PDB file of C-alpha atoms in Angstrom:
ATOM      1  CA  MET A   1      -4.371   3.864   8.118  1.00 89.00           C
ATOM      2  CA  GLU A   2      -4.368   7.403   6.333  1.00 90.00           C
ATOM      3  CA  ALA A   3      -7.886   7.290   5.940  1.00 91.00           C
ATOM      4  CA  LEU A   4      -8.434   6.475   9.483  1.00 94.00           C
ATOM      5  CA  LEU A   5      -6.005   9.279  10.830  1.00 94.00           C
ATOM      6  CA  THR A   6      -7.383  12.046   8.504  1.00 92.00           C
ATOM      7  CA  SER A   7     -10.934  10.957   9.331  1.00 93.00           C
ATOM      8  CA  THR A   8     -10.322  11.050  13.318  1.00 94.00           C
ATOM      9  CA  ALA A   9      -8.497  14.360  13.045  1.00 91.00           C
ATOM     10  CA  LEU A  10     -10.893  16.265  10.590  1.00 87.00           C
ATOM     11  CA  VAL A  11     -14.041  15.365  12.305  1.00 90.00           C
ATOM     12  CA  ALA A  12     -12.744  15.491  16.056  1.00 90.00           C
ATOM     13  CA  LEU A  13     -11.607  19.231  15.557  1.00 85.00           C
ATOM     14  CA  ALA A  14     -14.718  19.697  13.160  1.00 82.00           C
ATOM     15  CA  GLU A  15     -16.883  18.900  15.746  1.00 84.00           C
ATOM     16  CA  MET A  16     -15.584  21.247  18.459  1.00 80.00           C
ATOM     17  CA  GLY A  17     -18.775  23.972  18.982  1.00 74.00           C
ATOM     18  CA  ASP A  18     -20.761  21.965  16.525  1.00 76.00           C
ATOM     19  CA  LYS A  19     -24.375  21.675  17.128  1.00 75.00           C
ATOM     20  CA  THR A  20     -24.266  17.920  18.218  1.00 82.00           C
ATOM     21  CA  GLN A  21     -21.617  18.818  20.589  1.00 82.00           C
ATOM     22  CA  LEU A  22     -23.926  21.375  22.094  1.00 77.00           C
ATOM     23  CA  LEU A  23     -26.429  18.688  22.239  1.00 81.00           C
ATOM     24  CA  ALA A  24     -24.197  16.397  24.048  1.00 86.00           C
ATOM     25  CA  MET A  25     -23.466  19.041  26.791  1.00 82.00           C
ATOM     26  CA  LEU A  26     -27.185  19.898  26.813  1.00 78.00           C
ATOM     27  CA  LEU A  27     -28.209  16.170  27.256  1.00 81.00           C
ATOM     28  CA  ALA A  28     -25.253  15.817  29.962  1.00 84.00           C
ATOM     29  CA  THR A  29     -26.625  18.809  31.870  1.00 75.00           C
ATOM     30  CA  ARG A  30     -30.028  17.677  31.885  1.00 74.00           C
ATOM     31  CA  PHE A  31     -30.074  14.127  32.556  1.00 78.00           C
ATOM     32  CA  ARG A  32     -26.718  13.623  34.384  1.00 77.00           C
ATOM     33  CA  LYS A  33     -25.959  10.255  33.413  1.00 86.00           C
ATOM     34  CA  PRO A  34     -23.042  10.025  31.575  1.00 91.00           C
ATOM     35  CA  LEU A  35     -22.814   6.395  30.457  1.00 93.00           C
ATOM     36  CA  PRO A  36     -26.080   5.782  28.644  1.00 94.00           C
ATOM     37  CA  ILE A  37     -25.651   9.253  26.672  1.00 93.00           C
ATOM     38  CA  ILE A  38     -22.172   8.335  25.662  1.00 95.00           C
ATOM     39  CA  ALA A  39     -23.459   4.874  24.296  1.00 96.00           C
ATOM     40  CA  GLY A  40     -26.243   6.534  22.660  1.00 95.00           C
ATOM     41  CA  ILE A  41     -23.721   9.018  20.819  1.00 96.00           C
ATOM     42  CA  PHE A  42     -21.507   6.063  19.948  1.00 97.00           C
ATOM     43  CA  ALA A  43     -24.444   4.067  18.356  1.00 97.00           C
ATOM     44  CA  ALA A  44     -25.779   6.953  16.393  1.00 96.00           C
ATOM     45  CA  THR A  45     -22.400   8.223  15.043  1.00 95.00           C
ATOM     46  CA  LEU A  46     -21.678   4.684  14.129  1.00 96.00           C
ATOM     47  CA  ALA A  47     -24.672   4.010  12.198  1.00 96.00           C
ATOM     48  CA  ASN A  48     -24.840   7.519  10.658  1.00 95.00           C
ATOM     49  CA  HIS A  49     -21.313   7.581   9.451  1.00 95.00           C
ATOM     50  CA  PHE A  50     -21.370   4.274   8.279  1.00 96.00           C
ATOM     51  CA  LEU A  51     -24.190   5.028   6.006  1.00 94.00           C
ATOM     52  CA  ALA A  52     -22.494   8.449   4.907  1.00 93.00           C
ATOM     53  CA  ALA A  53     -19.256   7.072   4.371  1.00 94.00           C
ATOM     54  CA  LEU A  54     -20.791   4.028   2.284  1.00 94.00           C
ATOM     55  CA  VAL A  55     -22.670   6.851   0.168  1.00 92.00           C
ATOM     56  CA  GLY A  56     -19.383   8.691  -0.360  1.00 90.00           C
ATOM     57  CA  HIS A  57     -17.507   5.557  -1.243  1.00 90.00           C
ATOM     58  CA  GLN A  58     -20.428   4.414  -3.801  1.00 88.00           C
ATOM     59  CA  ILE A  59     -20.565   7.802  -5.385  1.00 82.00           C
ATOM     60  CA  ALA A  60     -16.822   7.758  -5.840  1.00 75.00           C
ATOM     61  CA  GLY A  61     -16.725   4.458  -7.403  1.00 64.00           C
ATOM     62  CA  LEU A  62     -19.701   5.403  -9.868  1.00 62.00           C
ATOM     63  CA  LEU A  63     -17.895   8.766 -10.724  1.00 56.00           C
ATOM     64  CA  ASP A  64     -14.361   8.204 -10.777  1.00 57.00           C
ATOM     65  CA  ALA A  65     -14.043  11.171 -13.629  1.00 68.00           C
ATOM     66  CA  PRO A  66     -11.489  14.116 -12.679  1.00 75.00           C
ATOM     67  CA  TRP A  67     -14.452  16.608 -12.224  1.00 72.00           C
ATOM     68  CA  PHE A  68     -15.704  14.151  -9.575  1.00 67.00           C
ATOM     69  CA  ARG A  69     -12.431  14.623  -7.818  1.00 70.00           C
ATOM     70  CA  TYR A  70     -12.361  18.145  -8.337  1.00 82.00           C
ATOM     71  CA  ALA A  71     -15.729  18.167  -6.675  1.00 76.00           C
ATOM     72  CA  VAL A  72     -14.690  16.170  -3.559  1.00 68.00           C
ATOM     73  CA  ALA A  73     -11.558  18.747  -3.260  1.00 77.00           C
ATOM     74  CA  PHE A  74     -13.854  21.706  -3.461  1.00 82.00           C
ATOM     75  CA  SER A  75     -16.134  20.259  -0.837  1.00 74.00           C
ATOM     76  CA  PHE A  76     -13.436  20.000   1.587  1.00 69.00           C
ATOM     77  CA  ILE A  77     -12.711  23.560   0.685  1.00 81.00           C
ATOM     78  CA  ALA A  78     -16.214  24.531   1.344  1.00 78.00           C
ATOM     79  CA  MET A  79     -16.440  22.612   4.551  1.00 68.00           C
ATOM     80  CA  ALA A  80     -13.595  24.797   5.882  1.00 74.00           C
ATOM     81  CA  ALA A  81     -15.707  27.910   5.455  1.00 78.00           C
ATOM     82  CA  TRP A  82     -18.761  26.123   6.622  1.00 70.00           C
ATOM     83  CA  THR A  83     -16.646  24.961  10.003  1.00 64.00           C
ATOM     84  CA  LEU A  84     -16.137  28.700  10.590  1.00 74.00           C
ATOM     85  CA  ILE A  85     -19.900  29.447  11.074  1.00 72.00           C
ATOM     86  CA  PRO A  86     -20.636  28.372  14.835  1.00 64.00           C
ATOM     87  CA  ASP A  87     -23.754  26.490  15.632  1.00 55.00           C
ATOM     88  CA  LYS A  88     -26.299  27.446  18.380  1.00 59.00           C
ATOM     89  CA  ILE A  89     -28.579  24.965  20.237  1.00 53.00           C
ATOM     90  CA  ASP A  90     -31.624  26.195  22.175  1.00 50.00           C
ATOM     91  CA  GLU A  91     -30.753  25.185  25.728  1.00 48.00           C
ATOM     92  CA  ASP A  92     -34.165  26.549  27.192  1.00 49.00           C
ATOM     93  CA  ALA A  93     -36.035  24.046  25.238  1.00 51.00           C
ATOM     94  CA  PRO A  94     -37.644  21.709  27.178  1.00 46.00           C
ATOM     95  CA  LEU A  95     -35.917  18.192  27.199  1.00 49.00           C
ATOM     96  CA  LYS A  96     -36.754  14.945  29.025  1.00 54.00           C
ATOM     97  CA  ALA A  97     -36.366  11.636  28.324  1.00 49.00           C
ATOM     98  CA  PRO A  98     -39.605   9.624  27.086  1.00 51.00           C
ATOM     99  CA  SER A  99     -40.408   7.350  30.125  1.00 52.00           C
ATOM    100  CA  LYS A 100     -40.364   4.280  27.788  1.00 56.00           C
ATOM    101  CA  ALA A 101     -37.324   5.184  25.486  1.00 65.00           C
ATOM    102  CA  GLY A 102     -35.067   6.214  28.599  1.00 86.00           C
ATOM    103  CA  ILE A 103     -31.955   8.328  28.005  1.00 89.00           C
ATOM    104  CA  PHE A 104     -29.978   5.893  25.553  1.00 93.00           C
ATOM    105  CA  MET A 105     -32.722   5.794  23.057  1.00 91.00           C
ATOM    106  CA  THR A 106     -33.456   9.572  23.291  1.00 87.00           C
ATOM    107  CA  THR A 107     -29.748  10.386  22.901  1.00 90.00           C
ATOM    108  CA  LEU A 108     -29.736   8.018  19.756  1.00 92.00           C
ATOM    109  CA  VAL A 109     -32.331   9.179  18.174  1.00 88.00           C
ATOM    110  CA  ALA A 110     -31.535  12.788  18.809  1.00 85.00           C
ATOM    111  CA  PHE A 111     -27.764  12.296  17.660  1.00 87.00           C
ATOM    112  CA  PHE A 112     -28.577  10.547  14.750  1.00 89.00           C
ATOM    113  CA  LEU A 113     -31.288  13.048  13.357  1.00 84.00           C
ATOM    114  CA  VAL A 114     -29.428  16.207  14.568  1.00 81.00           C
ATOM    115  CA  GLU A 115     -26.343  14.594  12.780  1.00 85.00           C
ATOM    116  CA  MET A 116     -28.259  14.409   9.209  1.00 82.00           C
ATOM    117  CA  GLY A 117     -26.652  16.750   6.984  1.00 76.00           C
ATOM    118  CA  ASP A 118     -24.321  18.127   9.562  1.00 80.00           C
ATOM    119  CA  LYS A 119     -20.992  19.208   8.437  1.00 80.00           C
ATOM    120  CA  THR A 120     -19.471  16.055  10.042  1.00 87.00           C
ATOM    121  CA  GLN A 121     -21.792  14.077   8.128  1.00 87.00           C
ATOM    122  CA  VAL A 122     -20.939  15.834   4.843  1.00 84.00           C
ATOM    123  CA  ALA A 123     -17.228  15.459   5.896  1.00 87.00           C
ATOM    124  CA  THR A 124     -17.912  11.915   6.099  1.00 92.00           C
ATOM    125  CA  VAL A 125     -19.302  11.469   2.867  1.00 90.00           C
ATOM    126  CA  ALA A 126     -16.441  13.396   1.146  1.00 88.00           C
ATOM    127  CA  LEU A 127     -13.838  11.204   3.097  1.00 91.00           C
ATOM    128  CA  GLY A 128     -15.818   7.986   2.018  1.00 92.00           C
ATOM    129  CA  ALA A 129     -15.500   9.175  -1.542  1.00 88.00           C
ATOM    130  CA  ARG A 130     -11.900  10.241  -1.134  1.00 87.00           C
ATOM    131  CA  PHE A 131     -10.654   6.962   0.559  1.00 89.00           C
ATOM    132  CA  ALA A 132     -11.487   3.564  -0.578  1.00 82.00           C
ATOM    133  CA  ASN A 133     -11.700   2.111   2.928  1.00 92.00           C
ATOM    134  CA  VAL A 134     -15.349   2.434   4.138  1.00 94.00           C
ATOM    135  CA  TYR A 135     -14.789   0.869   7.586  1.00 97.00           C
ATOM    136  CA  ALA A 136     -11.797   3.132   8.347  1.00 96.00           C
ATOM    137  CA  VAL A 137     -13.697   6.155   7.409  1.00 96.00           C
ATOM    138  CA  THR A 138     -16.339   5.042   9.615  1.00 96.00           C
ATOM    139  CA  ALA A 139     -14.076   4.193  12.619  1.00 97.00           C
ATOM    140  CA  GLY A 140     -12.192   7.510  12.314  1.00 96.00           C
ATOM    141  CA  THR A 141     -15.070   9.780  11.760  1.00 96.00           C
ATOM    142  CA  THR A 142     -16.976   7.884  14.983  1.00 96.00           C
ATOM    143  CA  LEU A 143     -13.473   8.048  16.966  1.00 97.00           C
ATOM    144  CA  GLY A 144     -13.264  11.883  15.970  1.00 95.00           C
ATOM    145  CA  MET A 145     -16.920  12.422  17.289  1.00 95.00           C
ATOM    146  CA  MET A 146     -16.305  10.554  20.280  1.00 96.00           C
ATOM    147  CA  ILE A 147     -12.757  12.359  21.141  1.00 95.00           C
ATOM    148  CA  ALA A 148     -14.916  15.423  20.873  1.00 91.00           C
ATOM    149  CA  ASN A 149     -18.075  14.390  22.718  1.00 93.00           C
ATOM    150  CA  VAL A 150     -16.990  12.324  25.376  1.00 94.00           C
ATOM    151  CA  PRO A 151     -15.494  15.152  27.157  1.00 90.00           C
ATOM    152  CA  ALA A 152     -18.512  17.479  26.477  1.00 87.00           C
ATOM    153  CA  VAL A 153     -20.627  14.829  28.203  1.00 91.00           C
ATOM    154  CA  LEU A 154     -18.293  14.277  31.151  1.00 89.00           C
ATOM    155  CA  GLY A 155     -17.377  17.941  31.479  1.00 82.00           C
ATOM    156  CA  GLY A 156     -20.474  19.827  30.395  1.00 66.00           C
ATOM    157  CA  GLU A 157     -20.607  23.359  31.090  1.00 58.00           C
ATOM    158  CA  ALA A 158     -17.176  23.449  32.529  1.00 66.00           C
ATOM    159  CA  LEU A 159     -15.786  22.213  29.367  1.00 58.00           C
ATOM    160  CA  ALA A 160     -17.432  24.948  27.320  1.00 56.00           C
ATOM    161  CA  LYS A 161     -16.054  27.891  29.521  1.00 63.00           C
ATOM    162  CA  ARG A 162     -12.639  26.789  29.020  1.00 69.00           C
ATOM    163  CA  VAL A 163     -11.882  25.466  25.769  1.00 61.00           C
ATOM    164  CA  PRO A 164     -11.518  28.040  23.180  1.00 66.00           C
ATOM    165  CA  MET A 165     -14.162  26.643  20.802  1.00 61.00           C
ATOM    166  CA  ARG A 166     -13.255  29.435  18.085  1.00 71.00           C
ATOM    167  CA  ALA A 167      -9.292  28.547  17.797  1.00 67.00           C
ATOM    168  CA  LEU A 168     -10.582  24.895  17.320  1.00 61.00           C
ATOM    169  CA  GLN A 169     -12.942  25.859  14.796  1.00 66.00           C
ATOM    170  CA  VAL A 170     -10.362  27.588  12.867  1.00 75.00           C
ATOM    171  CA  GLY A 171      -7.978  24.718  13.283  1.00 68.00           C
ATOM    172  CA  ALA A 172     -10.637  22.297  11.830  1.00 63.00           C
ATOM    173  CA  ALA A 173     -11.228  25.029   8.875  1.00 74.00           C
ATOM    174  CA  LEU A 174      -7.521  24.854   8.187  1.00 78.00           C
ATOM    175  CA  LEU A 175      -7.504  20.798   7.828  1.00 70.00           C
ATOM    176  CA  PHE A 176     -10.331  20.980   5.573  1.00 69.00           C
ATOM    177  CA  LEU A 177      -8.730  23.662   3.464  1.00 82.00           C
ATOM    178  CA  LEU A 178      -5.142  21.982   3.041  1.00 81.00           C
ATOM    179  CA  LEU A 179      -7.222  18.772   2.359  1.00 71.00           C
ATOM    180  CA  GLY A 180      -8.847  20.067  -0.425  1.00 78.00           C
ATOM    181  CA  LEU A 181      -5.758  22.161  -1.576  1.00 88.00           C
ATOM    182  CA  TRP A 182      -3.663  18.737  -1.392  1.00 81.00           C
ATOM    183  CA  MET A 183      -6.338  16.806  -3.483  1.00 76.00           C
ATOM    184  CA  ILE A 184      -6.496  19.754  -6.017  1.00 87.00           C
ATOM    185  CA  ALA A 185      -2.645  19.739  -6.183  1.00 88.00           C
ATOM    186  CA  GLY A 186      -2.480  15.822  -6.697  1.00 83.00           C
ATOM    187  CA  LEU A 187      -5.232  16.387  -9.507  1.00 81.00           C
ATOM    188  CA  ARG A 188      -3.081  18.973 -11.299  1.00 87.00           C
ATOM    189  CA  GLY A 189       0.236  16.656 -11.001  1.00 87.00           C
ATOM    190  CA  TRP A 190       1.851  19.433  -8.520  1.00 89.00           C
ATOM    191  CA  ILE A 191       2.626  16.594  -5.919  1.00 81.00           C
TER     192      ILE A 191
END
């Protein structure tokens, strides 16, 4: 349960103001069809984050040395700093669904590709390394992405004007920092 809840909270907060959330808003304002966009986000996130959690879990299984645990802890601290850097997306760039692919496939491919190397994917790798349950991490990070992106799709521009993105980014950064420090304290025997 800890893996699920931690993964959900970290990714939901880290996703606020992230480029994939901006992409969700952009898709919603351009296509105005929320259900295929939400389904595309879900499918892309599920696939992307399962692979990321699996990679993290496999790396942790192979490298169970204390130095690797410190590396994971410091990666969470680095994620805290990275979370404070706001993402931007070119809203004026032309965007239309290919006639044969449709909105679902456009969203699925766009989200899967944009999520590659994104801070939430990197966080999922770290969470997969931290927790032994790939499925709980995948479920949690996917749930976190949906918590952040479904309102972005449904609310679009109105949400962007009302939600204090900077405060949410700072909150996410603090969670990453606390998780990293908690891991270090555990490794040092302080807790």
